[in-house]
Tab-separated table of C-alpha atoms in Angstrom:
chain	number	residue	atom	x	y	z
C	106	UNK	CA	-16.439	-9.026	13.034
C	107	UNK	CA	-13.779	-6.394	13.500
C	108	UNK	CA	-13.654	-6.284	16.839
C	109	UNK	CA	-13.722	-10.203	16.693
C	110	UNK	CA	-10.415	-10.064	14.990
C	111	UNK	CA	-9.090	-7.542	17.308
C	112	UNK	CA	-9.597	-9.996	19.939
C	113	UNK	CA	-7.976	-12.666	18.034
C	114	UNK	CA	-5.163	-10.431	17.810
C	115	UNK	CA	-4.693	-9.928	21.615
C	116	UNK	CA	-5.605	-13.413	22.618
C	117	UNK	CA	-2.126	-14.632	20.419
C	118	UNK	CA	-0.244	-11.589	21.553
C	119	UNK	CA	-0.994	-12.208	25.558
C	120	UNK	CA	-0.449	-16.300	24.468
C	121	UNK	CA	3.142	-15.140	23.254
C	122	UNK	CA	4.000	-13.163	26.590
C	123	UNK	CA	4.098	-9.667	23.854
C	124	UNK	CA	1.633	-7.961	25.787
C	125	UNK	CA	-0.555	-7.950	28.913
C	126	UNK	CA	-3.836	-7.324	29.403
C	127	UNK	CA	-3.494	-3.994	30.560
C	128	UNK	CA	-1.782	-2.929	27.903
C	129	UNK	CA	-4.037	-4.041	25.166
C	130	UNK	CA	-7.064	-2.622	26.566
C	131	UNK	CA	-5.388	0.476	26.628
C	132	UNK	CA	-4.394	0.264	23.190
C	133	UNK	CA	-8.129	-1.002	22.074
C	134	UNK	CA	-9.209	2.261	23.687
C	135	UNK	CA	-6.641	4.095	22.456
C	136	UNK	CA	-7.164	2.955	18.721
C	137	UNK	CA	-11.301	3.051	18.927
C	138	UNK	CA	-10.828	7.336	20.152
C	139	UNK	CA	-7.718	7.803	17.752
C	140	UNK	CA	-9.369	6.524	14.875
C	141	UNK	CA	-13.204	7.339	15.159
C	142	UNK	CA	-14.628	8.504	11.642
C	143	UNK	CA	-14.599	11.152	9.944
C	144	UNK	CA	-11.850	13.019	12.617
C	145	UNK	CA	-13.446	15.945	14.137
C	146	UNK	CA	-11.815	19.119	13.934
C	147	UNK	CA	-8.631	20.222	15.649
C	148	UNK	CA	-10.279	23.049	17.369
C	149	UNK	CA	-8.510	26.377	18.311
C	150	UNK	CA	-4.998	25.925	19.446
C	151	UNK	CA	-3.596	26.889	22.678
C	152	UNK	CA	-3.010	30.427	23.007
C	153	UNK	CA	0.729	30.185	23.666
C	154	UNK	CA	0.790	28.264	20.310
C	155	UNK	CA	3.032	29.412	17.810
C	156	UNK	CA	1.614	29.278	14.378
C	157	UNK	CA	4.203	26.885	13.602
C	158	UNK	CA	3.087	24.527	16.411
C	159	UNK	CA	-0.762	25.257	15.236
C	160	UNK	CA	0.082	24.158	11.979
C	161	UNK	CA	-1.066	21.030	10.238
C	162	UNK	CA	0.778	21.132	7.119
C	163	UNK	CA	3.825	18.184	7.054
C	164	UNK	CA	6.305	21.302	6.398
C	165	UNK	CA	5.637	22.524	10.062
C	166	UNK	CA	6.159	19.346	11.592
C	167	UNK	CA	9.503	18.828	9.433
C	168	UNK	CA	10.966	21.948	10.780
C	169	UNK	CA	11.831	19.903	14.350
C	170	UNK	CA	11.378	16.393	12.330
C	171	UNK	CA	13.448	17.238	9.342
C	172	UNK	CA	14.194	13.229	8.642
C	173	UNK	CA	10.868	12.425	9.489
C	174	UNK	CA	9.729	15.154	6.408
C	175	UNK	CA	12.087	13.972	4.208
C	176	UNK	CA	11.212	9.696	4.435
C	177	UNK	CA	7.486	10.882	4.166
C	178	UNK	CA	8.286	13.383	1.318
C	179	UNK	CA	9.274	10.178	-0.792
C	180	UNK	CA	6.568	8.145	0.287
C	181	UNK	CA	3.045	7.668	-1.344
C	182	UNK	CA	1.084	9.047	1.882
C	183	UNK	CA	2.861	12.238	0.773
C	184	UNK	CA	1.188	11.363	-2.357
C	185	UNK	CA	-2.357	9.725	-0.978
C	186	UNK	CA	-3.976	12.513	-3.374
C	187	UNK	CA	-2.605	12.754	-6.521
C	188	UNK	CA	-4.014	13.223	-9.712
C	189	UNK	CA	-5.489	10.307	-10.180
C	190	UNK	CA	-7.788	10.609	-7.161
C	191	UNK	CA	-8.116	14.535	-7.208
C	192	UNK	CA	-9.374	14.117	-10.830
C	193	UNK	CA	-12.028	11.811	-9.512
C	194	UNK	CA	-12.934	14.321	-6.533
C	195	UNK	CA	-13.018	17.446	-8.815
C	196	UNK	CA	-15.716	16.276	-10.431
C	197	UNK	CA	-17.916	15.825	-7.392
C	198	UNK	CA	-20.220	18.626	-5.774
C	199	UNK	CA	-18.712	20.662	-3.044
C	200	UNK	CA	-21.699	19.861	-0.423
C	201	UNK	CA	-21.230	16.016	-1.323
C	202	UNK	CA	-19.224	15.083	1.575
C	203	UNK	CA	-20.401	11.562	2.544
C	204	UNK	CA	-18.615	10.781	-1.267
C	205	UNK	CA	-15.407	12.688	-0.514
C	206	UNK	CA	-15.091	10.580	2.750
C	207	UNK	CA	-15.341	7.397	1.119
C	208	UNK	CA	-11.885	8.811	-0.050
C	209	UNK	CA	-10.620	11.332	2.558
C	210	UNK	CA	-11.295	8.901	5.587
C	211	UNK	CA	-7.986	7.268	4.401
C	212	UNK	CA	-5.922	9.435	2.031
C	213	UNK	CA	-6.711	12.851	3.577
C	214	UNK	CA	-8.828	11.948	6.915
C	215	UNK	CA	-8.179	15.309	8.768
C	216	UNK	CA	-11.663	17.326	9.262
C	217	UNK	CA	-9.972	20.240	7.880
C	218	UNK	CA	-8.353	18.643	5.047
C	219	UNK	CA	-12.135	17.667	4.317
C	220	UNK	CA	-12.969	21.534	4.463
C	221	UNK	CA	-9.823	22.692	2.187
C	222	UNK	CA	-10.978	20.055	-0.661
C	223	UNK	CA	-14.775	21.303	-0.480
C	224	UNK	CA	-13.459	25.053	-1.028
C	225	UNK	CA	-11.320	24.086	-3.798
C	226	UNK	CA	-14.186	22.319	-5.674
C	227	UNK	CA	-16.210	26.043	-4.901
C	228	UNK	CA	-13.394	27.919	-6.128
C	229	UNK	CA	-11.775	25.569	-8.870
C	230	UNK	CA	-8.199	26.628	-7.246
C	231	UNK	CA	-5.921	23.788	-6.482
C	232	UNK	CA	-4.506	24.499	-3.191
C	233	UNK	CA	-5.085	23.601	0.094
C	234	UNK	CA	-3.749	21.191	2.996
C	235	UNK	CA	-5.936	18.172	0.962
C	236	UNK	CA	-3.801	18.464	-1.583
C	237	UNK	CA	-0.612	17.257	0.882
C	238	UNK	CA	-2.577	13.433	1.238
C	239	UNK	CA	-2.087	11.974	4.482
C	240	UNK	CA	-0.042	14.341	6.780
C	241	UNK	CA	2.064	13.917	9.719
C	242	UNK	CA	-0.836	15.113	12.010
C	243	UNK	CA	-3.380	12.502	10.219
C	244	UNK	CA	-1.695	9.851	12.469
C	245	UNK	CA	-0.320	11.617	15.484
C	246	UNK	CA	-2.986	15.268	15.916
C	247	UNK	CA	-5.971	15.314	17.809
C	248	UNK	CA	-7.466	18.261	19.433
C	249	UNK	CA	-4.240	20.126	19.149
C	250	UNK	CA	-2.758	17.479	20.836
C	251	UNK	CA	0.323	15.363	20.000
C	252	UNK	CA	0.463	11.739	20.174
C	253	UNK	CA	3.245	9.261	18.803
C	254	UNK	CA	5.376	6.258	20.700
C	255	UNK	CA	7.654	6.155	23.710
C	256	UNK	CA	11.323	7.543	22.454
C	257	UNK	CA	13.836	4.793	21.296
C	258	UNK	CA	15.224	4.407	25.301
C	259	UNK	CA	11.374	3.944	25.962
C	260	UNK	CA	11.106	7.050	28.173
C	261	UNK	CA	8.127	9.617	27.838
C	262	UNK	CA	8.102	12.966	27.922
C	263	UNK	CA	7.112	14.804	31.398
C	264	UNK	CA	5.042	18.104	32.456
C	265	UNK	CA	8.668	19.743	33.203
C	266	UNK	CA	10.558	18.911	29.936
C	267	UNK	CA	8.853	22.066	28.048
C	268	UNK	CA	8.976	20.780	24.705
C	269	UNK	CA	7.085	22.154	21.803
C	270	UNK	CA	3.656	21.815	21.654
C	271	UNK	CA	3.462	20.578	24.911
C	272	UNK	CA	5.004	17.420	24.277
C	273	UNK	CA	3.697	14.303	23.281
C	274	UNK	CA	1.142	11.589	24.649
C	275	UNK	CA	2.963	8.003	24.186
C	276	UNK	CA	1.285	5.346	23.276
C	277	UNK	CA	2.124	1.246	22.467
C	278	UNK	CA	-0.701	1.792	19.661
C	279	UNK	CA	1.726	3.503	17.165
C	280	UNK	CA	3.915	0.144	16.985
C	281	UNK	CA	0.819	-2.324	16.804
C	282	UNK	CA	-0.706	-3.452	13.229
C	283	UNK	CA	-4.232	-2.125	14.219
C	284	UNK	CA	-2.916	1.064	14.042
C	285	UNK	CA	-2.130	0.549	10.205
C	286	UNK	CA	-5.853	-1.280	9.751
C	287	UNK	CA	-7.425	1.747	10.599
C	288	UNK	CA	-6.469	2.164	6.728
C	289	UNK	CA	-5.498	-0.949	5.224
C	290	UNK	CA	-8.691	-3.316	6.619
C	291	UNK	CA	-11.939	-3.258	5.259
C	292	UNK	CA	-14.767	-3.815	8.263
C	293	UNK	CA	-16.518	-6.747	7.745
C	294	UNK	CA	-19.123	-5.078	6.070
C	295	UNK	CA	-17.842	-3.011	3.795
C	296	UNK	CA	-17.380	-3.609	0.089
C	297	UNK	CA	-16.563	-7.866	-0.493
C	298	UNK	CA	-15.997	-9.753	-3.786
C	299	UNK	CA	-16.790	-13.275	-4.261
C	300	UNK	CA	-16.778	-13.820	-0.342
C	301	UNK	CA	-13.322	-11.502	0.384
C	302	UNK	CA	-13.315	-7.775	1.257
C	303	UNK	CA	-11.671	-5.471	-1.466
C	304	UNK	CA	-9.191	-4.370	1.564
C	305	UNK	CA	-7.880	-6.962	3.633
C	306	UNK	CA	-4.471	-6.387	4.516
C	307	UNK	CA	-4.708	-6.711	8.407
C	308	UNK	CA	-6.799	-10.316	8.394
C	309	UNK	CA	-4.211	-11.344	5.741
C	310	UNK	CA	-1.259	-10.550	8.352
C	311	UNK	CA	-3.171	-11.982	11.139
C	312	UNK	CA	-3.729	-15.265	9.511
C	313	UNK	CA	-0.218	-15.414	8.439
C	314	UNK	CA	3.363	-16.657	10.885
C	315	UNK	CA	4.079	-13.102	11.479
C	316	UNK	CA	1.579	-12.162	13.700
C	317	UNK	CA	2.018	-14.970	16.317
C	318	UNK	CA	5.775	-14.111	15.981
C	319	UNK	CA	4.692	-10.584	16.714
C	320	UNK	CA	6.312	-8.790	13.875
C	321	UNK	CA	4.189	-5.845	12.864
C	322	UNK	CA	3.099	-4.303	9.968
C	323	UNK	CA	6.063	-1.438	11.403
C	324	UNK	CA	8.704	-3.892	11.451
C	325	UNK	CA	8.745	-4.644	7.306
C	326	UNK	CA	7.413	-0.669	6.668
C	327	UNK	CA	9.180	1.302	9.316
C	328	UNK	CA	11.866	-0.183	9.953
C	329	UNK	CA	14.012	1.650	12.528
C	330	UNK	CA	10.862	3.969	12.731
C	331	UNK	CA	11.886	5.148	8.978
C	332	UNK	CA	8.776	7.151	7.412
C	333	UNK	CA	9.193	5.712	4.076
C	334	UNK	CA	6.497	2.731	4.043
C	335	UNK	CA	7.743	1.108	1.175
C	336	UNK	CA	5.603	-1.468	-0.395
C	337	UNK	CA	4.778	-2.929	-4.232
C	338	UNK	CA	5.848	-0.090	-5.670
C	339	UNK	CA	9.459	-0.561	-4.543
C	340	UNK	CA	11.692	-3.230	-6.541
C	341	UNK	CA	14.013	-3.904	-3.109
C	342	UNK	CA	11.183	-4.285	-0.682
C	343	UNK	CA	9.436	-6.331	-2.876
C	344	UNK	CA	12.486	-8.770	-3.310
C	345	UNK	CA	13.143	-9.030	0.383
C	346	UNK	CA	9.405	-10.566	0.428
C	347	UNK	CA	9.752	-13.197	-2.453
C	348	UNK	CA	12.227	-15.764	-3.472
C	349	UNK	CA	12.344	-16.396	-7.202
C	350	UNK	CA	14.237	-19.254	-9.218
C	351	UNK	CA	14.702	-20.707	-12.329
C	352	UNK	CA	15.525	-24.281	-14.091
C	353	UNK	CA	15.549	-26.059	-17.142
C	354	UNK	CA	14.237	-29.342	-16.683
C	355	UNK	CA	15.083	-31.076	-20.360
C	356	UNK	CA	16.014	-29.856	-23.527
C	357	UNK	CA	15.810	-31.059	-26.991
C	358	UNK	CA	15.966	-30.468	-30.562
C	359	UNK	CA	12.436	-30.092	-30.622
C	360	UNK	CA	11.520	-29.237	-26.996
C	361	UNK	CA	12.191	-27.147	-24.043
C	362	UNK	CA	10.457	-27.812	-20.748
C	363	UNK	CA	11.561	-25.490	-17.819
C	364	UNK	CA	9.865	-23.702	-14.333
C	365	UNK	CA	10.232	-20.129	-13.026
C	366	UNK	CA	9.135	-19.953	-9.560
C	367	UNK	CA	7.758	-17.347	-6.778
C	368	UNK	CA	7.395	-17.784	-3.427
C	369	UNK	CA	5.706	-15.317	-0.908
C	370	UNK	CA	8.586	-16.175	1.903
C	371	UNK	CA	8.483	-12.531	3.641
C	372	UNK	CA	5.437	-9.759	2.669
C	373	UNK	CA	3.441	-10.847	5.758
C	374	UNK	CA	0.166	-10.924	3.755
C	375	UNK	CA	-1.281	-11.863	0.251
C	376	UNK	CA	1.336	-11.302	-2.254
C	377	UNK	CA	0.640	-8.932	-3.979
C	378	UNK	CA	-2.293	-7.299	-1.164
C	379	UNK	CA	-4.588	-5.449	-3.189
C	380	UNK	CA	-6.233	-5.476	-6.571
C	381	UNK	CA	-4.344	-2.821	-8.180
C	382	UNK	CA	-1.261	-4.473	-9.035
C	383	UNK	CA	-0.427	-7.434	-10.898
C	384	UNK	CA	2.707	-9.779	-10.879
C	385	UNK	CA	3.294	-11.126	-14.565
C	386	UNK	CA	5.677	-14.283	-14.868
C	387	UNK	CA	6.696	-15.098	-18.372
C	388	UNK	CA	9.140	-17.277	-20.380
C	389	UNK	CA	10.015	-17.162	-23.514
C	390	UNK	CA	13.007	-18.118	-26.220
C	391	UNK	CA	15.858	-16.404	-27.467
C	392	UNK	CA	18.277	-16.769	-30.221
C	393	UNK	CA	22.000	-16.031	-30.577
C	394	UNK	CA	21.957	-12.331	-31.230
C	395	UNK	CA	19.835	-12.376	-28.059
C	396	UNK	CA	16.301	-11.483	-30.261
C	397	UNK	CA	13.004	-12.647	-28.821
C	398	UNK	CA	11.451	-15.210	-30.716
C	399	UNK	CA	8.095	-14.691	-31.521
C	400	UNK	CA	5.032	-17.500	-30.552
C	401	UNK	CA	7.308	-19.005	-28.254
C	402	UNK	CA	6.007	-16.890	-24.737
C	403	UNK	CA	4.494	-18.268	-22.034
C	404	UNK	CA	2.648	-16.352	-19.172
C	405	UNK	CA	1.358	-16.545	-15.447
C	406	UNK	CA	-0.378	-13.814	-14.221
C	407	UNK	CA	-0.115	-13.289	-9.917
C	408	UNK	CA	-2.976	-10.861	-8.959
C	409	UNK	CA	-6.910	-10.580	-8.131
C	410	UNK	CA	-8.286	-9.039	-11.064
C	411	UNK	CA	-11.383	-7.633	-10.470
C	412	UNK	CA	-13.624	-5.642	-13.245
C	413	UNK	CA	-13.157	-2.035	-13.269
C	414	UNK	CA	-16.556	-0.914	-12.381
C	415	UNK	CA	-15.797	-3.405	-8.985
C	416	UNK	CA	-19.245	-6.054	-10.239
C	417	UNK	CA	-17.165	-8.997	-10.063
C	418	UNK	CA	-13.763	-11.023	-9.198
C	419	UNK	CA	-12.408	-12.606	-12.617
C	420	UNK	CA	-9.700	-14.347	-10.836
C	421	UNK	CA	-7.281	-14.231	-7.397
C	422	UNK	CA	-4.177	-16.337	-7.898
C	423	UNK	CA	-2.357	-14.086	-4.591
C	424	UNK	CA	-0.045	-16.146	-2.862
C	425	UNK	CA	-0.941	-16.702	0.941
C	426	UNK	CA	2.204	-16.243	2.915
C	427	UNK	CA	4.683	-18.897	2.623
C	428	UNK	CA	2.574	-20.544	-0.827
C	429	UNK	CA	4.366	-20.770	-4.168
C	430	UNK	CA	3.656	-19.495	-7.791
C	431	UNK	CA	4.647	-21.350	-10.692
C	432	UNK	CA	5.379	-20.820	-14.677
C	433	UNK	CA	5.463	-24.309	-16.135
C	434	UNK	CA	7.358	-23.466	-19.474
C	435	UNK	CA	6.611	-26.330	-21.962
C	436	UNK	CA	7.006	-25.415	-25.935
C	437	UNK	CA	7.898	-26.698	-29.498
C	438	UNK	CA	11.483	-25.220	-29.740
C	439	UNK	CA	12.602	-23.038	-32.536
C	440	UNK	CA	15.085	-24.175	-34.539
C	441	UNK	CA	17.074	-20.706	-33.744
C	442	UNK	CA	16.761	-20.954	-29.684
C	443	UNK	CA	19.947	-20.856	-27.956
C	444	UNK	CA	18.748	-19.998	-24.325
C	445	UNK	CA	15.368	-19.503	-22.837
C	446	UNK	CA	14.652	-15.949	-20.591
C	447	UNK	CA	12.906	-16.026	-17.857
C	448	UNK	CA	11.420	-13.407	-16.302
C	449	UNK	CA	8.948	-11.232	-13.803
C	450	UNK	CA	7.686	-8.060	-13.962
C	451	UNK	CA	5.671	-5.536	-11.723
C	452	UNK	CA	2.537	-3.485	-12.412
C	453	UNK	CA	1.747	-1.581	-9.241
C	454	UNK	CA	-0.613	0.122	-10.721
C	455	UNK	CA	-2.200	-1.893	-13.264
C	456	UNK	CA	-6.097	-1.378	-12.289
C	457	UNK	CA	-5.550	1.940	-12.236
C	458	UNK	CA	-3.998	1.536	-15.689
C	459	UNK	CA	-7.107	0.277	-17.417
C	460	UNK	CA	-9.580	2.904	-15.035
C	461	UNK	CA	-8.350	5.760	-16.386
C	462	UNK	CA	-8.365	4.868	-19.702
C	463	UNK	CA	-11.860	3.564	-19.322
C	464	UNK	CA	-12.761	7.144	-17.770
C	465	UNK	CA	-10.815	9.357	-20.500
C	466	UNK	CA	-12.456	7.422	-23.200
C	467	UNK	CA	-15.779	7.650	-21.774
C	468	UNK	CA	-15.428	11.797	-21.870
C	469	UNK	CA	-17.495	11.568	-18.782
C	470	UNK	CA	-15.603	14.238	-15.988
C	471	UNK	CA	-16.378	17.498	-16.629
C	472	UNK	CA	-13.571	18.503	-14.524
C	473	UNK	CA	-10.626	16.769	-13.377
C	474	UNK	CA	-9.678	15.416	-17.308
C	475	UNK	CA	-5.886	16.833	-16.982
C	476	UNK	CA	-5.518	15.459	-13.753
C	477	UNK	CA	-6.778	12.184	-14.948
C	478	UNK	CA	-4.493	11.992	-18.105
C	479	UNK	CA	-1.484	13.037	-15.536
C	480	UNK	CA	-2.731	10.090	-13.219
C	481	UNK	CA	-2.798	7.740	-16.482
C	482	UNK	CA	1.047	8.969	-17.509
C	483	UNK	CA	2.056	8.066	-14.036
C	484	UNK	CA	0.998	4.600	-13.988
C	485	UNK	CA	1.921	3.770	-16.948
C	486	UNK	CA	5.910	4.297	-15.845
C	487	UNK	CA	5.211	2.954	-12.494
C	488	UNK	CA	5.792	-1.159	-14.155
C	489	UNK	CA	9.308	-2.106	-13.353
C	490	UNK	CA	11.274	-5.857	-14.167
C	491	UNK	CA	11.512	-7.638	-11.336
C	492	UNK	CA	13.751	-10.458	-12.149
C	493	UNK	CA	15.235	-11.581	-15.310
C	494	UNK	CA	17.709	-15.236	-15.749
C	495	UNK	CA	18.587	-16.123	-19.219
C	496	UNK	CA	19.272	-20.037	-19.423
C	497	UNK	CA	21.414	-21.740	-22.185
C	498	UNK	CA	19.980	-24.549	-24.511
C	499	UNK	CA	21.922	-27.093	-25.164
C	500	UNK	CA	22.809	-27.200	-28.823
């Protein structure tokens, strides 16, 4: 199924003039070696290696990439493990490492990032490369070899430039989406809910406008090859993606009747992707020292809200690109409203919310409870208001 899609992919690329079919089989090939799972080891470096040029560690590669460091320092690759998934891992055997892929394959894929978690479940010390998530050198190592894309002019590097670590291998598969689904697309048959794979980013883009437009996943979260991958978490990028508005359609002395509105105009895939967050529309009346007035909310919920133990869907109302949310406000109202307030807020981390609780209050890890509580802390403060419009009542 996977590599049906992948086909679909380069069959509306080549129909666009984007590519030729040289190119994408060279990327296909490119993408199947780059990505094969789990990564095998680096191996021993070259002998003329520095040790900063053996390194794997995301400090190394910042000391020539210092911008590069810093956009990744600020992302949440830099922060693939955090508590929340290292308290999980902690309380796993060392020797279970078909269970620590299910994780590592994506947040810390590097064979020796696999080796540096196992020792630090032996030795209950929290250190190691692991503990950095997913590294510069998850997406551009192999065999002690650099890859990455052309430079900006689109020139490569040659045999005679003597550049550090022997340069780079360029390659068109760094600024094509199936790079990104190595990590953000379930295969076809992995883990589904009612019909629809817990993952499905890359289908979602490839069903949607932007992919026979040929804007990549890189074009919304790299833009100008910044390392920052912003994405649900982020207020700004998530208003770029969505257009909101708000109306009162009649008001009375005894009722108010008004729509708040989202529409997915720009993520280039389900709004919001994944099950974690959730998008929560309300409305709601006010009086005139700008008080909320109880009984009078009204709610829409945007999200797929799944169970926590992952047995069943409860409900996907995503928005498709381009398809429209909407909070139909209609209520008695109060003899003290003066204006109605209408508003959206963000949970980016809303499953996560209710796991961890559900975990803590269980008592059932052994180890990783401080890391847990930590993770729990974090997502809690990670909600943010999206957009609020307060709208006058007429008296």
């Amino acid at each position: 199924m996977q590599e049906d899609l992948l086909r679909i992919l380069i069959m509306v690329l080549l129909s666009g003039g984007l590519i030729t079919h040289g190119q994408a089989d060279q990327t296909d090939d490119f993408l199947a070696s780059h990505w094969q799972r789990p990564l095998a080891a680096q191996g021993t470096p070259p002998s003329h290696y520095s040790d900063l040029e053996a390194s794997l560690s995301a400090d190394a590669c910042g000391s020539c990439h210092p911008q590069q460091r810093a956009d990744w320092g600020q992302s949440l690759h830099s922060r693939a493990m955090g508590p929340g998934l290292m308290g999980q891992l902690v309380a796993m055997p060392a020797h279970a490492s078909d269970e620590h892929q299910s994780c590592l394959r994506c947040h810390a894929p590097l064979a020796e990032q696999a080796d540096a978690l196992a020792a630090e479940i032996r030795s209950q010390q929290s250190q190691g490369l692991h503990r950095e998530g997913l590294v510069c050198a998850a997406c551009h190592v192999r065999q002690q070899q650099r890859f990455g894309p052309a430079r900006r002019d689109g020139s490569i590097p040659t045999s005679d430039n003597q550049l550090p670590h022997n340069g780079w291998t360029a390659s068109d598969a760094f600024e094509d989406s199936r790079f990104c689904a190595a990590c953000h697309q379930f295969e076809a048959d992995e883990y589904a809910l009612n019909g629809k794979l817990l993952e499905n980013t890359y289908n979602e883009w490839l069903s949607s406008p932007y992919a026979e437009q040929g804007i990549s996943c890189q074009h919304c979260h790299m833009p100008d090859r910044r390392h920052l991958w912003r994405g649900i978490h982020d207020p700004e990028m998530v208003r770029q993606g969505v257009d909101i508005s708000a109306h009162i359609l009649q008001s009375s002395a005894t009722q108010i009747e008004a729509t708040l509105s989202i529409r997915n105009s720009g993520t280039g895939h389900h709004f919001p992707t994944y099950v974690t967050p959730q998008v929560v529309m309300e409305g709601y009346q006010e009086n005139s020292a700008g008080q909320r007035i109880t009984g009078t909310e009204s709610y829409w919920v945007v999200a797929r809200r799944v169970a926590l133990d992952l047995s069943e869907e409860i409900f996907d109302t995503r928005l498709a690109s381009g398809e429209t949310a909407l909070l139909h406000y209609a209520e008695p109202r109060s003899p003290e409203a003066t204006q109605i307030v209408m508003r959206i807020w963000v949970e980016p981390d809303f499953f996560y919310q209710q796991f961890y609780t559900s975990v803590l209050e269980s008592g059932q890890p052994e180890r990783g409870t401080s890391e847990l509580q930590q993770a729990l802390t974090q997502a809690n403060k990670s909600r943010y208001s999206l957009y609020e419009q307060r709208l006058s009542l007429t008296p």
